[in-house]
Coordinates of C-alpha atoms in Angstrom, one line a residue:
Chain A
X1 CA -39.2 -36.4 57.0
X2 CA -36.8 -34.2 55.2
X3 CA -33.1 -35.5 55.4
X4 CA -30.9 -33.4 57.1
X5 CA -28.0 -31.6 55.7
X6 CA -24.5 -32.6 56.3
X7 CA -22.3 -30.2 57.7
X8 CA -18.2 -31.2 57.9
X9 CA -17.4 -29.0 61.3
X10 CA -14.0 -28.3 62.7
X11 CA -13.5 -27.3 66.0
X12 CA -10.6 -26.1 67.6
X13 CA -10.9 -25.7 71.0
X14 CA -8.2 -26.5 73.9
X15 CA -11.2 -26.7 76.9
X16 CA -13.0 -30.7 76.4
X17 CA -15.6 -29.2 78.5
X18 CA -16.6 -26.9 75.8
X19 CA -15.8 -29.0 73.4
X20 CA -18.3 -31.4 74.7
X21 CA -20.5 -28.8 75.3
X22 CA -20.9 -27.7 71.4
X23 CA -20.5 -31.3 70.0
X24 CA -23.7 -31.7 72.1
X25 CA -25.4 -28.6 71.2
X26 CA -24.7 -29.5 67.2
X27 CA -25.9 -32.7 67.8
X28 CA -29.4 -31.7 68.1
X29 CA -29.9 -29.7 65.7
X30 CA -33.6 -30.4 63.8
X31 CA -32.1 -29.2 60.6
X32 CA -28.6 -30.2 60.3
X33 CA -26.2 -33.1 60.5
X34 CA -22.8 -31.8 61.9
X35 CA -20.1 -34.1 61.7
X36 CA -17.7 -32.7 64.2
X37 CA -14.1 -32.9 63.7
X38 CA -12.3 -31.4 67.0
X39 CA -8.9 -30.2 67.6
X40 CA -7.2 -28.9 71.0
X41 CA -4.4 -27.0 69.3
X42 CA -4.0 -25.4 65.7
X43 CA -0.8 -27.4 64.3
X44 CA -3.0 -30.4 63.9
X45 CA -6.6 -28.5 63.4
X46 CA -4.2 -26.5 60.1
X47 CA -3.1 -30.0 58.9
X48 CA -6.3 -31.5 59.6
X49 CA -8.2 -29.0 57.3
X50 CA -5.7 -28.8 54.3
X51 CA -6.5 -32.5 53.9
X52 CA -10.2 -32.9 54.9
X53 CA -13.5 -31.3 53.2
X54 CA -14.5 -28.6 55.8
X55 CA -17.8 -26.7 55.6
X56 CA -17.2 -24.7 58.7
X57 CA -14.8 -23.9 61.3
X58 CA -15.3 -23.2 65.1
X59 CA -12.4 -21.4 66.4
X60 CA -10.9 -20.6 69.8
X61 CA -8.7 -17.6 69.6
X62 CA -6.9 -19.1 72.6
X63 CA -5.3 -22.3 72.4
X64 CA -2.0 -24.1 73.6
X65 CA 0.3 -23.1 70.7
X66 CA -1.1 -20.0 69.7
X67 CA -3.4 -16.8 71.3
X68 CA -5.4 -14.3 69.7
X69 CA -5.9 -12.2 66.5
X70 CA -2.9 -14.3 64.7
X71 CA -5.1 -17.7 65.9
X72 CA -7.7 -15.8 63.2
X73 CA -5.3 -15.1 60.8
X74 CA -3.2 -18.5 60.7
X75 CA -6.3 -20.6 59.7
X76 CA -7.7 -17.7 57.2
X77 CA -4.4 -18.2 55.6
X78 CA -4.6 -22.0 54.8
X79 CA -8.4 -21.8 53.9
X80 CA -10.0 -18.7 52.8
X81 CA -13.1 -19.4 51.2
X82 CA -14.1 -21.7 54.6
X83 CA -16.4 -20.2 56.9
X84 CA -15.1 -19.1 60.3
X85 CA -16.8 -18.6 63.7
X86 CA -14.7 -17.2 66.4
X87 CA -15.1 -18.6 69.9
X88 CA -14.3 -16.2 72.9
X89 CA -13.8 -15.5 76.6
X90 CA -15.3 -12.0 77.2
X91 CA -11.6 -10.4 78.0
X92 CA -11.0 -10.6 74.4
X93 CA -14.5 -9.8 72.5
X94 CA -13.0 -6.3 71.3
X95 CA -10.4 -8.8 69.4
X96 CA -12.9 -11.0 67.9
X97 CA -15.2 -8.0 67.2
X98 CA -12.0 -7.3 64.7
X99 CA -11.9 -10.6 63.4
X100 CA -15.6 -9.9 62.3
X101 CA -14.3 -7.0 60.5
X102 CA -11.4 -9.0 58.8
X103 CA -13.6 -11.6 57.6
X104 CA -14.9 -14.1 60.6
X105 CA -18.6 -14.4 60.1
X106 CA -19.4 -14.3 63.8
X107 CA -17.7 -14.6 67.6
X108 CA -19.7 -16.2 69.9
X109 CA -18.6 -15.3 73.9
X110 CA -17.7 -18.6 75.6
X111 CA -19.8 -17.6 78.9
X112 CA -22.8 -17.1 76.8
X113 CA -23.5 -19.6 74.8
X114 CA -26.8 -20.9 74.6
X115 CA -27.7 -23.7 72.1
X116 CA -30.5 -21.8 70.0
X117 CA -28.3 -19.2 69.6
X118 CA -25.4 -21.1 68.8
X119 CA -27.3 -23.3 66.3
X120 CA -28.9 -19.8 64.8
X121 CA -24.9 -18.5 64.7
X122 CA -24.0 -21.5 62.8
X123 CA -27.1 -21.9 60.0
X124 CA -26.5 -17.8 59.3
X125 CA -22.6 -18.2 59.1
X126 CA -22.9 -21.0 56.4
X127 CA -26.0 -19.3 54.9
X128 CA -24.1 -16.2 54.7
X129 CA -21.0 -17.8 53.1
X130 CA -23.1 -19.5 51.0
X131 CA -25.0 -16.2 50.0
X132 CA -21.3 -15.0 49.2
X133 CA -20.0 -18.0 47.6
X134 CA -22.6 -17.2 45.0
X135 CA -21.8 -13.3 44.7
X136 CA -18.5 -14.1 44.2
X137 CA -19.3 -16.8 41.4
X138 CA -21.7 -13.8 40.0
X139 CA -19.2 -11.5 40.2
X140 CA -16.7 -14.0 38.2
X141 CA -19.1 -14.7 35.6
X142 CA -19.6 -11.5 35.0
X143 CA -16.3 -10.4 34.8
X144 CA -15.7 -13.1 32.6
X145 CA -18.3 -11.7 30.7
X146 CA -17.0 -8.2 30.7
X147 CA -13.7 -10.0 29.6
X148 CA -15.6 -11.7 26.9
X149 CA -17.4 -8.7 25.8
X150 CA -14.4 -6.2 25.8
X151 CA -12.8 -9.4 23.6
X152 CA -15.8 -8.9 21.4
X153 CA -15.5 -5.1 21.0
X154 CA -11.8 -4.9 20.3
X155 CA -12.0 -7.5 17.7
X156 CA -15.2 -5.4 16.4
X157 CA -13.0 -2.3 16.6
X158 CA -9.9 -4.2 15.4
X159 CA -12.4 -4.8 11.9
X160 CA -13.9 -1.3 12.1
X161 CA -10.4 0.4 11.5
X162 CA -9.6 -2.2 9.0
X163 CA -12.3 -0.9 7.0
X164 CA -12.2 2.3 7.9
X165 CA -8.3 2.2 6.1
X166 CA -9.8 -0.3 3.2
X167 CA -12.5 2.7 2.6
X168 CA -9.5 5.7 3.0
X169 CA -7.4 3.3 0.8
X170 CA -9.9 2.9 -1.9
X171 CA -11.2 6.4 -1.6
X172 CA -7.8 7.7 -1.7
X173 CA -7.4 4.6 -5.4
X174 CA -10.5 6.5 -6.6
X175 CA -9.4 10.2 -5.7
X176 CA -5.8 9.7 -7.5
X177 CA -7.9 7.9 -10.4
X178 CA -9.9 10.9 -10.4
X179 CA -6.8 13.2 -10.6
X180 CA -4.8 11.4 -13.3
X181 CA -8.1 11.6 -15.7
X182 CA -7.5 15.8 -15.0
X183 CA -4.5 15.5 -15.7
X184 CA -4.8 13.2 -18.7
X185 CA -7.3 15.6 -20.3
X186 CA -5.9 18.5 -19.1
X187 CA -2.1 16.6 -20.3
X188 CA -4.0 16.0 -23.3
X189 CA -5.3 19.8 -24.2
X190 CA -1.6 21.6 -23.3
X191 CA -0.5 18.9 -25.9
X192 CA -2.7 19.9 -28.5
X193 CA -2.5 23.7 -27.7
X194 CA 1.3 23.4 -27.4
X195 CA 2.1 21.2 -30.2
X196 CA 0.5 22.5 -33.2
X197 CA 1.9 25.9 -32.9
X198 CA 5.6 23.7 -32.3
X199 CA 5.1 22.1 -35.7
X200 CA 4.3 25.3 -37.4
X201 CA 7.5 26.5 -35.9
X202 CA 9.3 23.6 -36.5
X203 CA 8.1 23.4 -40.4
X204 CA 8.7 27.1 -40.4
X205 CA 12.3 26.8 -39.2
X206 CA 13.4 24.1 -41.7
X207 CA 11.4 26.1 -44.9
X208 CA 14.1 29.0 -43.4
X209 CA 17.1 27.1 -43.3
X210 CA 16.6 26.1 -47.1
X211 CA 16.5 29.6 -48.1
X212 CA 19.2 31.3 -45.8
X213 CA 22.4 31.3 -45.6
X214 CA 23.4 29.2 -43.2
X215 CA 26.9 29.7 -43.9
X216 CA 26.1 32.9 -41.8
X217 CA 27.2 32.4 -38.2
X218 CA 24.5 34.1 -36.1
X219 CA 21.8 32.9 -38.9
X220 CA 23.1 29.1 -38.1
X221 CA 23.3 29.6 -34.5
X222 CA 20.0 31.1 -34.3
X223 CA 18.4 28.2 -36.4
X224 CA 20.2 25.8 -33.6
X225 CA 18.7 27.9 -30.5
X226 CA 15.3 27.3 -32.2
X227 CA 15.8 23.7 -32.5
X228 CA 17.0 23.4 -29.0
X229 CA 14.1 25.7 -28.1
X230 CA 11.5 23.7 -30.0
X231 CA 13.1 20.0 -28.6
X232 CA 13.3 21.5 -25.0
X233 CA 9.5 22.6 -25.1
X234 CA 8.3 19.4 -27.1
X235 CA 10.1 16.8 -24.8
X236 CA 8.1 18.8 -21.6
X237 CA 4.8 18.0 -23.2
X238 CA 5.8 14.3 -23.6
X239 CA 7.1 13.8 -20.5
X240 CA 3.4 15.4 -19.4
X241 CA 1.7 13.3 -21.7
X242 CA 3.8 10.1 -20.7
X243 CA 2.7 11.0 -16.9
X244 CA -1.2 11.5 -17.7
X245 CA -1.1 7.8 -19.7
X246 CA 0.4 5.9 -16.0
X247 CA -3.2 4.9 -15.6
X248 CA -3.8 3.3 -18.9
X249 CA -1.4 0.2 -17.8
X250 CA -1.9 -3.2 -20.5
X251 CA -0.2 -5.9 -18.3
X252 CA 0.6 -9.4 -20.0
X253 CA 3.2 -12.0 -18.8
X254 CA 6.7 -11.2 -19.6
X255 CA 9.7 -12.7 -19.2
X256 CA 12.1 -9.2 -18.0
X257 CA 15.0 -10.7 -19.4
X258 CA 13.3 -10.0 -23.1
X259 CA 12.3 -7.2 -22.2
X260 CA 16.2 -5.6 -20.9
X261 CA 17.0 -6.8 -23.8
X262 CA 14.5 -5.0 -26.5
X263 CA 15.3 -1.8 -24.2
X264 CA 19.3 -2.1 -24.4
X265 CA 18.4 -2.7 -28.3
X266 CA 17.0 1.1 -28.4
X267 CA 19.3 2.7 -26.6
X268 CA 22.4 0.3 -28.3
X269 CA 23.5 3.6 -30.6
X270 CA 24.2 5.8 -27.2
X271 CA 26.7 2.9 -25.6
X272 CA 28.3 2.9 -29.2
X273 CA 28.5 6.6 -29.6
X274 CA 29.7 6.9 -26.0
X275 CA 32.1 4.0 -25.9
X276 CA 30.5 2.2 -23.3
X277 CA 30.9 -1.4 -22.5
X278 CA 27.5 -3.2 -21.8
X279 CA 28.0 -6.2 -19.4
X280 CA 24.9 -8.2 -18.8
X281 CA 24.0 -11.4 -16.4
X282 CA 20.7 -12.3 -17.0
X283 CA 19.5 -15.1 -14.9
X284 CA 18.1 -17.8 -16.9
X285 CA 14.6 -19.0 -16.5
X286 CA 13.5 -16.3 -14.6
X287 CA 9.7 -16.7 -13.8
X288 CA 7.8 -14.6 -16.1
X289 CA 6.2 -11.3 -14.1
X290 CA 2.7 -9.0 -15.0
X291 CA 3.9 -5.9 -17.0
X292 CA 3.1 -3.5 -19.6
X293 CA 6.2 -4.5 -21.6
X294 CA 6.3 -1.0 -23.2
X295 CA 6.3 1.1 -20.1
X296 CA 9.1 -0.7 -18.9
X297 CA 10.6 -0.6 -21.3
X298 CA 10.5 3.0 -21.0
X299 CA 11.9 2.9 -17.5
X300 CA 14.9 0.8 -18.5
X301 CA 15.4 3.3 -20.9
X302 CA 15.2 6.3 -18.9
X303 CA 18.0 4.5 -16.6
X304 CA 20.2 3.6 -19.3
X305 CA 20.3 6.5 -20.5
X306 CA 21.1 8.4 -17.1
X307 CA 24.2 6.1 -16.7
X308 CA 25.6 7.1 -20.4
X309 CA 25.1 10.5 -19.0
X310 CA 26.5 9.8 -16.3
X311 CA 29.6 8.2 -17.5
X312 CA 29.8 10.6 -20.0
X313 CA 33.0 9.0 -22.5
X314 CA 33.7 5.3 -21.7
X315 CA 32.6 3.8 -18.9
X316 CA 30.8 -0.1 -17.9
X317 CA 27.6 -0.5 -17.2
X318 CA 26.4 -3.9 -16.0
X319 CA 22.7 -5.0 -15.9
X320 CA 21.8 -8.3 -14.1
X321 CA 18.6 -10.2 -13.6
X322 CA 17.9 -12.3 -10.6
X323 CA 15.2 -14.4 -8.7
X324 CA 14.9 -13.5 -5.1
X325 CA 12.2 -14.0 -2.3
X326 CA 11.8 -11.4 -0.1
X327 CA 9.8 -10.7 2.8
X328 CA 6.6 -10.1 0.7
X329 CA 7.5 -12.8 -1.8
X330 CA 9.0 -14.4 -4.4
X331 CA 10.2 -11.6 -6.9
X332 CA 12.5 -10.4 -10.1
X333 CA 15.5 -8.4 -9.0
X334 CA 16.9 -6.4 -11.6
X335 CA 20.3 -4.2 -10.8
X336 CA 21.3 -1.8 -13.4
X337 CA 25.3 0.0 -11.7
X338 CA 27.2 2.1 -13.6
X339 CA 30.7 3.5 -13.6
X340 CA 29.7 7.3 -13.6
X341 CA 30.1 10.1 -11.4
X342 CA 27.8 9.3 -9.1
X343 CA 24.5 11.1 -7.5
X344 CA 25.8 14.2 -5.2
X345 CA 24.3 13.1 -1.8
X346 CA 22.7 16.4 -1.0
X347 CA 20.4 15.7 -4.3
X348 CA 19.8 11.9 -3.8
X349 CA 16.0 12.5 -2.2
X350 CA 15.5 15.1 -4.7
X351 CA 16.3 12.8 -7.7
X352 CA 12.6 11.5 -7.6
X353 CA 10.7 15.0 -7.6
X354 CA 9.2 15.8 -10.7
X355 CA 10.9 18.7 -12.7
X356 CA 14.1 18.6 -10.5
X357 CA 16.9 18.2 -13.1
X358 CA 20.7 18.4 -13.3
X359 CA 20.5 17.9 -16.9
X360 CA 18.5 21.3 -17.9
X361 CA 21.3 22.6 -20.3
X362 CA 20.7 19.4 -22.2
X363 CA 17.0 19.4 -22.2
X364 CA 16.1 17.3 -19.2
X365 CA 13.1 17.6 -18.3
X366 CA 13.0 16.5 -14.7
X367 CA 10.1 14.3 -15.5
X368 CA 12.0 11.3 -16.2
X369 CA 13.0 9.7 -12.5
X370 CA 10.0 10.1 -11.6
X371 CA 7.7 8.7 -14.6
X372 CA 10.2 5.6 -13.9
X373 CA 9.2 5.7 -9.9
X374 CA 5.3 6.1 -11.0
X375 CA 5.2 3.3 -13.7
X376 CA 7.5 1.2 -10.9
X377 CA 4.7 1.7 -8.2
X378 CA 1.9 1.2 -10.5
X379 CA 3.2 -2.4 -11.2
X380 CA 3.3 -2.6 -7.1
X381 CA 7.5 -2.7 -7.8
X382 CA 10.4 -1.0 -5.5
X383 CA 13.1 1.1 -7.0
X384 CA 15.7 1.9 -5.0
X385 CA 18.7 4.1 -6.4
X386 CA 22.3 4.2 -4.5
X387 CA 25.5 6.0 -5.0
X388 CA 28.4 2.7 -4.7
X389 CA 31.3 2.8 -2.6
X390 CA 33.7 2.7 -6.0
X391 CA 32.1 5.1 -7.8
X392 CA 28.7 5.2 -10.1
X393 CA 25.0 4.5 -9.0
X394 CA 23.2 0.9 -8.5
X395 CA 19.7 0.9 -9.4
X396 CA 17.8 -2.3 -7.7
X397 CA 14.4 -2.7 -8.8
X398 CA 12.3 -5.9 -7.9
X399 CA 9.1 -6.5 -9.5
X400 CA 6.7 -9.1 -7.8
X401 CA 5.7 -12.1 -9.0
Chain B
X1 CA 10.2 13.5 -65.2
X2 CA 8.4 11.3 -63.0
X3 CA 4.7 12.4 -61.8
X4 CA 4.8 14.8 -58.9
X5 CA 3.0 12.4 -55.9
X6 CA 0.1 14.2 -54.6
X7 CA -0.4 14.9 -51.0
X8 CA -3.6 16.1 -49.3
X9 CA -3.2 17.8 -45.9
X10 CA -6.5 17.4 -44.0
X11 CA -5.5 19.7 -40.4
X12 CA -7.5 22.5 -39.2
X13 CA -4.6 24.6 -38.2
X14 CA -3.7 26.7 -42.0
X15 CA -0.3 28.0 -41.1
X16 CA 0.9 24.5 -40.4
X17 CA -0.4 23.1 -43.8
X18 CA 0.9 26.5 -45.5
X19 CA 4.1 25.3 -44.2
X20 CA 4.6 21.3 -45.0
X21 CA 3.1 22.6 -48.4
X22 CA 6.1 24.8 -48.8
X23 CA 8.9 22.5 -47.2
X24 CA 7.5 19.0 -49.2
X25 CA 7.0 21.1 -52.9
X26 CA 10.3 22.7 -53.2
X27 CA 11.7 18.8 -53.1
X28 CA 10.4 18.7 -56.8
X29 CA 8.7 16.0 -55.9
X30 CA 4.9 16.2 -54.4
X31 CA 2.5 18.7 -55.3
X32 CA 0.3 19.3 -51.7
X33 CA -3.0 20.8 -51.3
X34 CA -4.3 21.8 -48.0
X35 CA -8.1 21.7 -46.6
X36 CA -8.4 22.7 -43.2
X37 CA -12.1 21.8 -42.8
X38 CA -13.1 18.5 -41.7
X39 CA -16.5 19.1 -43.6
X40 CA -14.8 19.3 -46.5
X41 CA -12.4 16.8 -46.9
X42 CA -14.2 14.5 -49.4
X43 CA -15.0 17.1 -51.4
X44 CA -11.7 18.1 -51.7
X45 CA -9.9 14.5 -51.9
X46 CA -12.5 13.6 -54.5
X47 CA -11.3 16.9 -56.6
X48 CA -7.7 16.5 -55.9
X49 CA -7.7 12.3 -55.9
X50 CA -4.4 12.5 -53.7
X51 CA -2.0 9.4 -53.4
X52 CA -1.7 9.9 -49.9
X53 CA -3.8 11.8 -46.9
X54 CA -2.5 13.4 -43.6
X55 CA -5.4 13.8 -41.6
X56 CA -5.2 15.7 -38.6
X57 CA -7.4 14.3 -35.5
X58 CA -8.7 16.8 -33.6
X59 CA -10.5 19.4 -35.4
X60 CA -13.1 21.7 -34.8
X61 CA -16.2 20.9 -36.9
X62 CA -15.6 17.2 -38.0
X63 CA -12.7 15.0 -36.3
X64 CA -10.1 13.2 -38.2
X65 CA -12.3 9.9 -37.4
X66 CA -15.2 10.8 -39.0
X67 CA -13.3 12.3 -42.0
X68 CA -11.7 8.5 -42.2
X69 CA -15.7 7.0 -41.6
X70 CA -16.3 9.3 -44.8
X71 CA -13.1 8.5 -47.0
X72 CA -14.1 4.8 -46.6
X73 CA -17.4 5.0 -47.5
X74 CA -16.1 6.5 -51.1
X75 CA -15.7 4.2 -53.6
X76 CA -13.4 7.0 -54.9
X77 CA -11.2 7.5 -51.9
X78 CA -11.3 4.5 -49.8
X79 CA -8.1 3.2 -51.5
X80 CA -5.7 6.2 -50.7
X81 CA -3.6 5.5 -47.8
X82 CA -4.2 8.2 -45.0
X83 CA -1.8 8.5 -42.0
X84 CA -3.4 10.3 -39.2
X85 CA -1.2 13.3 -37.9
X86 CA -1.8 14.5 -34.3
X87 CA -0.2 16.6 -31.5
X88 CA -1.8 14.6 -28.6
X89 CA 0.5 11.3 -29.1
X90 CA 3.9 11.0 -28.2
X91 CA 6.7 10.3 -30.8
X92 CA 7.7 7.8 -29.1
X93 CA 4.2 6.0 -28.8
X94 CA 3.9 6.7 -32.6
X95 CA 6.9 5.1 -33.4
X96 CA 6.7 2.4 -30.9
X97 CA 4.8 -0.3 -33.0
X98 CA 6.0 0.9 -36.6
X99 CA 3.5 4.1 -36.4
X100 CA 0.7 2.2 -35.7
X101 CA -1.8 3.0 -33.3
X102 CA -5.2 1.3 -32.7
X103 CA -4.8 -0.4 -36.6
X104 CA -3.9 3.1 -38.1
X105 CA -0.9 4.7 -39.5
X106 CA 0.2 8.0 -36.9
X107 CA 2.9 10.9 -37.0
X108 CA 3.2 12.9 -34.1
X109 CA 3.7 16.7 -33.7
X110 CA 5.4 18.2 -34.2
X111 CA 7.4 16.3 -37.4
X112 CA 10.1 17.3 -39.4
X113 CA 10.0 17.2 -43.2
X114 CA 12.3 14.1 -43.4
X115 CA 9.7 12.6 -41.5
X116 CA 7.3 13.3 -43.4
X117 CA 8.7 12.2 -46.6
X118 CA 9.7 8.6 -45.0
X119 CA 6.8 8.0 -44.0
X120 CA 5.2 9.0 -47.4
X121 CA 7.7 6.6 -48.9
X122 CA 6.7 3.6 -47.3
X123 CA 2.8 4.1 -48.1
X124 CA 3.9 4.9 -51.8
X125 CA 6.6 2.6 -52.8

């Protein structure tokens, strides 16, 4: 013979008559073993069930210390997930009708209780909370598997856009690679165009000043318009050829100091001529950093020179070195200030354009700030430039290491 | 008198040649001949034997390379020193590593005569 099942009952009923009644009815059941638990009144029943293992509760709406719908509610409250039948006298069935609704899985009326039904009333209310025991588990697994899933899918997503920017990134590398080889060649042809005819002027112009008199005013001043003229026209294509050769980069370890220094050696005529003092603090062993030595060098040059023109007759300029660690790493820090006149703010975001120049009357080009910014970026470097509270600029560029 | 120096001007474009030819000769000093055809650069610098070449780089039928390629491979002319002369470097890169790029002596254009003659001065001490 098949064991029976065991099935922890509470009941909570104030009549013994009834109580007796269904303790006798649940005892012969042919399928189930109830072990009956039974209350009178719901302060003990409540305490009773948050302590003890309860399959199934048999509940009197009326009892000593409390009557009706809030009977329902006060046990619901303590233990949800336990099935409850409600127990009735027929004045009330319209209440426990409601229960039904709010969750009880069946009222049985007190005046009609028979045992097959009862025992039926009892196998469905703990088949049916069974039945939803395991909906609810399914519906938890699958939400957890939704969960999962939707975790899956934004991490796909998450990777997707990372290499949907990788691909704009490199597709952008390649279409800016693309454009400097136009330029480049196209850099390269104005040169050659531009240039020979230059030196045929240029040759031209010094075979005239041997044989004229240059004693003449307007002969000599036209001879110096032409020189201007041809210097103007043949720093433009440098500067174009300089910016078509930013691709072409030879990086090799280099200690910066070394290299400051070779570029203050190029310029070192200019601070004499203009009676500047140099003042430099180079940080010893600084840790050595990838560059194309000669393009830097070109950008120191291009912001030495600035700061003579800047400071025009006499003036300091000071140049220091420093290791620093920044947010992205450990780097070189390199601060060029100057005593000069300053960068008028109104100009200060136009300083990196190329072609915008305050320097036209002496040949600038406009292409120099912003060669220096290009050759910076290229080496992955930052370039800031600030006017100082004192008067004069501080450049701070860092280079990574 | 000392012996005029003799200097061969390889460039396809004549008016500039016309010119250095003008500007170096009335120094007293170098006589100058001009070719402005790649093709026929070994013919002339094997009829002129020069002491020094400027070779232009880009020109239209043979390039300045080639011309070199051909200079080396005469017995005759592989001697002379030849300083390529070209408008598509800067001055600056010319002058960066003593005027030498990729292993060979370079001006840039345009060049002024002084230029010229200091640099023929240091190939023809």
């Amino acid at each position: 013979m098949a064991e029976k099942q065991l099935i922890n009952v509470l009941l909570i009923e104030d009549n013994p008559e009834i109580a007796k009644l269904l303790r006798e009815m649940l005892r012969k059941s042919p399928t189930c073993h109830f072990e009956v638990r039974h209350e009178p009144s719901l302060k003990p029943a409540l305490e009773y069930v948050t302590r003890k293992n309860t399959d199934i509760i048999i509940l009197d709406l009326t009892l000593p210390d409390s009557e009706g719908f809030p009977t329902f509610f006060s046990v619901r409250s303590v233990v949800p997930d336990v099935p409850i039948i409600i127990l009735t006298g027929v004045d009330d069935e319209e209440m426990a009708v409601q229960a039904v609704r709010e969750g009880a899985q069946d009222y049985l009326v007190k005046s009609h209780i028979d045992m097959h039904l009862f025992l039926r009333a009892m196998q469905y209310a703990i088949e049916r909370h069974r039945i939803e025991e395991a909906l609810r588990r399914a519906t938890s697994e699958l939400e957890q598997r939704v969960k999962e899933r939707t975790a899956e899918l934004t991490y796909s997503n998450k990777e997707l856009k990372k290499e949907i920017e990788e691909r704009t990134q490199a597709q952008s590398q390649l279409v800016q690679a693309a454009k400097m080889e136009v330029v480049g060649r196209l850099a390269s042809g104005v040169a050659h165009e531009v240039r020979n005819p230059l030196a045929i002027i240029l040759q031209a112009k010094e075979y005239l000043e041997g044989i004229v008199d240059t004693k003449d005013k307007n002969i000599s001043s036209t001879l110096r318009s032409m020189s201007k003229a041809l210097e103007r026209a043949d720093a433009i294509i440098n500067g174009l050829l300089d910016f078509s050769r930013l691709s072409q980069l030879e990086m090799k370890p280099a200690d910066i100091n070394e290299v400051i220094e070779s570029s203050v050696l190029l310029v070192k005529h200019e601070f004499d001529r203009f009676h500047i003092q140099l003042v430099k603090e180079l940080a010893p062993d600084l840790p050595r950093i990838m560059v194309d030595k000669n393009k830097i060098e070109q950008v120191f040059v291009n912001l030495l020179m600035n700061s003579i023109d800047a400071m025009q007759d006499s003036g300091t300029l000071h140049i220091e070195t420093s290791a620093v660690t920044t947010a992205t790493g450990p780097a070189v820090c390199i601060r060029i200030h100057d005593s000069g006149s300053g960068i008028p703010q109104e100009i200060l975001n136009k300083i990196w354009d190329p072609f915008f120049t305050t320097k036209r009357f002496k040949n600038g080009t406009g292409l120099g700030l912003s060669i220096v910014k290009s050759i910076v970026e290229m080496h992955k470097g930052s370039i800031e430039i600030k006017n100082r509270a004192e008067g004069g600029v501080t450049v701070t560029l860092l280079f990574y290491v | 008198m000392a012996e005029k120096k003799k200097i061969l001007i390889i460039d396809d474009e004549e008016d500039f040649g016309k010119m250095v030819k003008l500007n170096l000769e009335r120094t007293g000093e170098y006589e100058v001949k001009c070719e402005t055809k790649g093709g026929n650069a070994v013919t002339s610098a094997k009829a002129f034997l020069p002491d020094l070449i400027f070779l232009d780089v880009i020109m239209p039928d043979v390039d300045g390379g080639e011309v070199m390629g051909q200079l080396n491979a005469n017995a005759a002319l592989k001697n002379i020193p030849v300083v390529f002369l070209t408008a598509i470097i800067t001055d600056r890169e010319a002058t960066q590593q003593d005027g030498i790029v990729a292993g060979r002596p370079f001006l840039a254009k345009p060049i002024t005569t002084a230029k010229l003659i200091a640099c023929i001065n240091k190939y023809l001490k």
